[in-house]
Amino acid sequence: MKIKVVENYEEMSKEAAKILADAVKNAVNPVLGLATGSTPVGVYRELIGMYRDGEVSFKNVTTANLDEYVGLGAENPQSYVSFMKSNLFDYIDIDPSNTYIPDGKANDVQSECERYTKLLGNIPRTVQLLGLGSNGHIGFNEPGTPFARHTHIAELTQNTVSDNSRFFGSIDEVPRRAITMGIADIINAETVLLLASGKNKARAAYDMIKGEVSEECPASILQRHKNAVIILDKEAAWLL
Ligand code: GLP
């Protein structure tokens, strides 16, 4: 793993945006695996700025998001499909038909998982962007999830429901299930770029980097990836 510790959230966002923009410029068919949550918001802001300055175009870019809450669709502002539109897609020149997110409102969520797994097999990601759950999760792969799993339905832990409740009116509104890329899908990317910012990520960052590779800390799998880049701000790195 390449580990870089930077001063703060802004620097982390700038460094990560540069890696993604370079991938877009250099790959023949760039495919970006994208993430949601507070962590990548600054990266998306930087990418929008680069697009507006004419430094990068997303015209030939394909994206595949990590996850979506079961039961939430485009009409719900808390869905990840809404998040991606309002934080990135609506402000760049990407073709919406090249942006993929699991369908949280599919009638048959199990078939949706199988469809998404197949889709990911057809669009190998150039770079997969990841945040880090405070319990070490990546996507919605909670501790204990087998590394070999592909896209599946995840039952969210109480810890994750509580972490994510800040985006909802109340904790009762947080969906308890999500469709998530599995670890087997995530590590198929050529480069995996994980970002973590803030003290509440410090324990998970420590376990990911210094702990043993274990399904109890899903992010620890990145120790085995041939091209994993971890960017931490000082607060997230303070236990290292
Ligand atoms: C969520 C998402 C993850 C994200 C993580 C951290 O549950 N499913 O993809 O990386 O939590 O979120 P945040 O960046 O808001 O701290």
Tab-separated table of C-alpha atoms and ligand atoms in Angstrom:
chain	number	residue	atom	x	y	z
A	1	MET	CA	0.000	0.000	0.000
A	2	LYS	CA	1.166	3.512	-0.739
A	3	ILE	CA	0.275	5.642	2.258
A	4	LYS	CA	0.227	9.388	2.143
A	5	VAL	CA	-0.555	11.578	5.131
A	6	VAL	CA	-1.655	15.117	4.338
A	7	GLU	CA	-2.491	18.128	6.457
A	8	ASN	CA	-6.268	18.242	6.146
A	9	TYR	CA	-9.468	17.395	4.244
A	10	GLU	CA	-8.789	19.981	1.505
A	11	GLU	CA	-5.355	18.576	0.712
A	12	MET	CA	-6.712	15.033	0.746
A	13	SER	CA	-9.445	16.056	-1.697
A	14	LYS	CA	-7.003	17.808	-4.048
A	15	GLU	CA	-4.554	14.875	-4.126
A	16	ALA	CA	-7.335	12.391	-4.788
A	17	ALA	CA	-8.954	14.525	-7.507
A	18	LYS	CA	-5.610	14.722	-9.277
A	19	ILE	CA	-5.278	10.913	-9.288
A	20	LEU	CA	-8.796	10.520	-10.689
A	21	ALA	CA	-8.327	13.264	-13.310
A	22	ASP	CA	-5.024	11.702	-14.440
A	23	ALA	CA	-6.761	8.331	-14.807
A	24	VAL	CA	-9.476	9.977	-16.914
A	25	LYS	CA	-6.870	11.634	-19.141
A	26	ASN	CA	-4.587	8.617	-19.540
A	27	ALA	CA	-6.851	5.558	-19.776
A	28	VAL	CA	-8.299	4.554	-23.135
A	29	ASN	CA	-11.689	3.697	-21.640
A	30	PRO	CA	-11.637	5.230	-18.184
A	31	VAL	CA	-13.992	3.644	-15.674
A	32	LEU	CA	-14.249	5.220	-12.239
A	33	GLY	CA	-15.677	3.369	-9.274
A	34	LEU	CA	-17.279	6.051	-7.124
A	35	ALA	CA	-18.239	6.388	-3.489
A	36	THR	CA	-20.675	8.449	-1.434
A	37	GLY	CA	-20.634	9.864	2.097
A	38	SER	CA	-18.942	13.000	3.418
A	39	THR	CA	-15.432	11.881	2.482
A	40	PRO	CA	-15.562	12.216	-1.335
A	41	VAL	CA	-17.609	15.461	-1.448
A	42	GLY	CA	-14.432	17.575	-1.596
A	43	VAL	CA	-12.957	15.369	-4.331
A	44	TYR	CA	-16.077	15.855	-6.437
A	45	ARG	CA	-15.922	19.612	-5.834
A	46	GLU	CA	-12.322	19.633	-7.086
A	47	LEU	CA	-13.239	17.584	-10.172
A	48	ILE	CA	-16.085	19.984	-11.003
A	49	GLY	CA	-13.587	22.864	-10.705
A	50	MET	CA	-11.125	21.105	-13.023
A	51	TYR	CA	-13.904	20.458	-15.533
A	52	ARG	CA	-14.967	24.123	-15.444
A	53	ASP	CA	-11.358	25.214	-15.967
A	54	GLY	CA	-11.158	22.959	-19.037
A	55	GLU	CA	-8.569	20.665	-17.449
A	56	VAL	CA	-10.607	17.474	-17.755
A	57	SER	CA	-13.636	16.171	-19.612
A	58	PHE	CA	-15.844	13.268	-18.573
A	59	LYS	CA	-17.360	12.727	-22.020
A	60	ASN	CA	-15.858	9.266	-22.441
A	61	VAL	CA	-15.944	8.267	-18.767
A	62	THR	CA	-18.015	5.430	-17.327
A	63	THR	CA	-18.758	5.300	-13.614
A	64	ALA	CA	-19.986	2.559	-11.292
A	65	ASN	CA	-21.009	3.386	-7.745
A	66	LEU	CA	-20.308	1.211	-4.766
A	67	ASP	CA	-23.709	0.963	-3.193
A	68	GLU	CA	-27.308	2.074	-2.728
A	69	TYR	CA	-29.842	1.788	0.083
A	70	VAL	CA	-32.550	-0.804	-0.488
A	71	GLY	CA	-35.873	1.009	-1.018
A	72	LEU	CA	-34.454	4.403	-1.987
A	73	GLY	CA	-34.603	5.739	-5.546
A	74	ALA	CA	-33.948	8.937	-7.485
A	75	GLU	CA	-36.982	10.650	-5.911
A	76	ASN	CA	-35.425	10.369	-2.451
A	77	PRO	CA	-32.788	13.029	-1.646
A	78	GLN	CA	-30.958	10.571	0.647
A	79	SER	CA	-30.498	7.985	-2.083
A	80	TYR	CA	-27.015	7.636	-3.483
A	81	VAL	CA	-28.355	8.210	-6.981
A	82	SER	CA	-29.515	11.681	-5.796
A	83	PHE	CA	-26.205	12.214	-3.997
A	84	MET	CA	-24.200	11.562	-7.161
A	85	LYS	CA	-26.346	13.908	-9.229
A	86	SER	CA	-26.199	16.769	-6.762
A	87	ASN	CA	-22.520	16.355	-5.887
A	88	LEU	CA	-21.040	15.566	-9.303
A	89	PHE	CA	-22.997	14.353	-12.313
A	90	ASP	CA	-25.217	17.440	-12.740
A	91	TYR	CA	-22.131	19.676	-12.984
A	92	ILE	CA	-19.912	17.816	-15.447
A	93	ASP	CA	-20.194	16.651	-19.072
A	94	ILE	CA	-20.688	12.958	-18.272
A	95	ASP	CA	-23.297	11.025	-20.272
A	96	PRO	CA	-25.863	9.905	-17.641
A	97	SER	CA	-26.335	6.636	-19.520
A	98	ASN	CA	-22.703	5.784	-18.665
A	99	THR	CA	-23.261	6.141	-14.903
A	100	TYR	CA	-24.191	2.988	-13.018
A	101	ILE	CA	-25.555	2.648	-9.489
A	102	PRO	CA	-27.299	-0.415	-8.057
A	103	ASP	CA	-31.085	0.015	-8.241
A	104	GLY	CA	-32.309	0.235	-4.660
A	105	LYS	CA	-35.907	0.049	-5.845
A	106	ALA	CA	-35.550	-3.078	-7.959
A	107	ASN	CA	-38.489	-5.473	-7.464
A	108	ASP	CA	-36.088	-8.336	-7.022
A	109	VAL	CA	-33.025	-7.067	-5.180
A	110	GLN	CA	-31.288	-10.441	-5.394
A	111	SER	CA	-31.422	-10.392	-9.201
A	112	GLU	CA	-30.272	-6.780	-9.105
A	113	CYS	CA	-27.146	-7.905	-7.229
A	114	GLU	CA	-26.454	-10.550	-9.858
A	115	ARG	CA	-27.011	-8.041	-12.667
A	116	TYR	CA	-24.619	-5.565	-11.041
A	117	THR	CA	-21.927	-8.198	-10.505
A	118	LYS	CA	-22.114	-9.081	-14.213
A	119	LEU	CA	-22.027	-5.436	-15.209
A	120	LEU	CA	-18.896	-4.832	-13.120
A	121	GLY	CA	-17.234	-7.775	-14.836
A	122	ASN	CA	-17.776	-5.994	-18.156
A	123	ILE	CA	-16.445	-2.622	-17.039
A	124	PRO	CA	-13.223	-3.215	-15.110
A	125	ARG	CA	-12.518	-0.089	-13.088
A	126	THR	CA	-9.439	1.993	-13.722
A	127	VAL	CA	-9.653	3.521	-10.249
A	128	GLN	CA	-11.987	2.614	-7.410
A	129	LEU	CA	-12.530	5.442	-4.945
A	130	LEU	CA	-13.378	4.418	-1.374
A	131	GLY	CA	-14.215	6.040	1.920
A	132	LEU	CA	-13.748	4.169	5.185
A	133	GLY	CA	-16.446	3.289	7.688
A	134	SER	CA	-15.558	4.001	11.310
A	135	ASN	CA	-15.807	0.216	11.825
A	136	GLY	CA	-13.472	-0.518	8.889
A	137	HIS	CA	-16.184	-1.137	6.311
A	138	ILE	CA	-15.725	-0.331	2.616
A	139	GLY	CA	-18.811	0.199	0.479
A	140	PHE	CA	-21.313	-1.444	2.826
A	141	ASN	CA	-19.154	-4.521	3.422
A	142	GLU	CA	-19.510	-4.685	7.175
A	143	PRO	CA	-17.053	-6.520	9.474
A	144	GLY	CA	-17.375	-10.274	8.986
A	145	THR	CA	-18.301	-10.087	5.283
A	146	PRO	CA	-16.395	-12.783	3.342
A	147	PHE	CA	-13.721	-11.277	1.087
A	148	ALA	CA	-14.911	-13.513	-1.774
A	149	ARG	CA	-18.373	-11.966	-2.030
A	150	HIS	CA	-19.529	-10.046	-5.081
A	151	THR	CA	-22.434	-7.572	-5.110
A	152	HIS	CA	-24.878	-8.534	-2.376
A	153	ILE	CA	-27.469	-7.283	0.061
A	154	ALA	CA	-25.863	-6.057	3.258
A	155	GLU	CA	-27.557	-5.760	6.637
A	156	LEU	CA	-26.152	-2.570	8.125
A	157	THR	CA	-24.679	-2.724	11.595
A	158	GLN	CA	-26.043	-0.525	14.365
A	159	ASN	CA	-22.765	1.412	14.199
A	160	THR	CA	-23.255	2.231	10.499
A	161	VAL	CA	-26.942	3.091	10.915
A	162	SER	CA	-25.988	5.485	13.681
A	163	ASP	CA	-23.036	7.000	11.697
A	164	ASN	CA	-25.267	7.576	8.675
A	165	SER	CA	-28.267	8.887	10.621
A	166	ARG	CA	-26.809	12.404	10.347
A	167	PHE	CA	-27.973	12.483	6.713
A	168	PHE	CA	-31.574	11.576	7.644
A	169	GLY	CA	-34.320	13.286	9.657
A	170	SER	CA	-34.101	10.627	12.356
A	171	ILE	CA	-32.341	7.325	12.971
A	172	ASP	CA	-35.586	5.459	12.204
A	173	GLU	CA	-35.479	6.722	8.621
A	174	VAL	CA	-32.100	5.110	7.901
A	175	PRO	CA	-32.622	2.011	5.737
A	176	ARG	CA	-31.304	-1.160	7.383
A	177	ARG	CA	-30.289	-2.830	4.131
A	178	ALA	CA	-28.207	-1.825	1.142
A	179	ILE	CA	-26.978	-3.295	-2.120
A	180	THR	CA	-23.199	-3.121	-2.119
A	181	MET	CA	-20.353	-4.115	-4.394
A	182	GLY	CA	-18.554	-6.959	-2.667
A	183	ILE	CA	-14.892	-6.978	-1.727
A	184	ALA	CA	-14.251	-9.298	-4.698
A	185	ASP	CA	-15.619	-6.595	-7.024
A	186	ILE	CA	-13.792	-3.760	-5.269
A	187	ILE	CA	-10.355	-5.312	-5.468
A	188	ASN	CA	-10.756	-5.993	-9.173
A	189	ALA	CA	-9.966	-2.353	-9.867
A	190	GLU	CA	-6.512	-1.550	-11.282
A	191	THR	CA	-5.991	1.076	-8.585
A	192	VAL	CA	-7.890	1.352	-5.319
A	193	LEU	CA	-7.849	4.829	-3.789
A	194	LEU	CA	-9.059	5.007	-0.191
A	195	LEU	CA	-9.522	8.293	1.659
A	196	ALA	CA	-10.065	8.909	5.346
A	197	SER	CA	-10.370	12.151	7.232
A	198	GLY	CA	-10.993	12.950	10.878
A	199	LYS	CA	-10.341	11.392	14.268
A	200	ASN	CA	-13.339	9.066	14.136
A	201	LYS	CA	-11.564	7.150	11.325
A	202	ALA	CA	-8.234	6.799	13.164
A	203	ARG	CA	-8.906	3.373	14.717
A	204	ALA	CA	-10.183	1.903	11.443
A	205	ALA	CA	-7.238	3.435	9.539
A	206	TYR	CA	-4.816	1.870	12.034
A	207	ASP	CA	-6.461	-1.565	11.759
A	208	MET	CA	-6.534	-1.328	7.956
A	209	ILE	CA	-2.814	-0.557	7.706
A	210	LYS	CA	-1.191	-2.143	10.754
A	211	GLY	CA	-3.650	-4.862	11.705
A	212	GLU	CA	-3.717	-8.347	10.279
A	213	VAL	CA	-5.624	-8.927	7.041
A	214	SER	CA	-8.959	-10.061	8.389
A	215	GLU	CA	-12.614	-10.040	7.407
A	216	GLU	CA	-13.211	-8.353	10.761
A	217	CYS	CA	-11.642	-5.245	9.199
A	218	PRO	CA	-12.871	-5.296	5.579
A	219	ALA	CA	-10.503	-2.486	4.505
A	220	SER	CA	-7.468	-4.569	5.571
A	221	ILE	CA	-7.833	-6.471	2.270
A	222	LEU	CA	-6.133	-3.482	0.637
A	223	GLN	CA	-2.832	-4.689	2.136
A	224	ARG	CA	-2.993	-7.420	-0.525
A	225	HIS	CA	-3.872	-5.159	-3.467
A	226	LYS	CA	-1.005	-4.505	-5.883
A	227	ASN	CA	-1.902	-0.863	-6.316
A	228	ALA	CA	-3.685	0.518	-3.272
A	229	VAL	CA	-3.240	4.196	-2.499
A	230	ILE	CA	-4.341	5.446	0.909
A	231	ILE	CA	-4.602	9.171	1.603
A	232	LEU	CA	-5.211	10.126	5.227
A	233	ASP	CA	-5.377	13.496	6.833
A	234	LYS	CA	-3.393	14.031	10.029
A	235	GLU	CA	-6.347	13.320	12.291
A	236	ALA	CA	-7.182	10.005	10.606
A	237	ALA	CA	-3.472	9.055	10.776
A	238	TRP	CA	-2.843	9.995	14.377
A	239	LEU	CA	-2.659	6.391	15.692
A	240	LEU	CA	-0.129	5.290	13.068
B	1	GLP	C1	-21.062	4.832	4.189
B	1	GLP	C2	-20.805	4.361	2.736
B	1	GLP	C3	-19.346	4.140	2.508
B	1	GLP	C4	-18.584	5.306	3.063
B	1	GLP	C5	-18.643	5.294	4.570
B	1	GLP	C6	-17.977	6.493	5.230
B	1	GLP	O1	-21.740	3.909	4.960
B	1	GLP	N1	-21.535	3.212	2.327
B	1	GLP	O2	-19.111	3.966	1.116
B	1	GLP	O3	-17.232	5.241	2.696
B	1	GLP	O4	-19.964	5.153	5.007
B	1	GLP	O5	-18.811	7.598	5.183
B	1	GLP	P1	-18.317	9.067	5.423
B	1	GLP	O6	-17.436	9.396	4.282
B	1	GLP	O7	-19.566	9.896	5.419
B	1	GLP	O8	-17.604	9.085	6.707
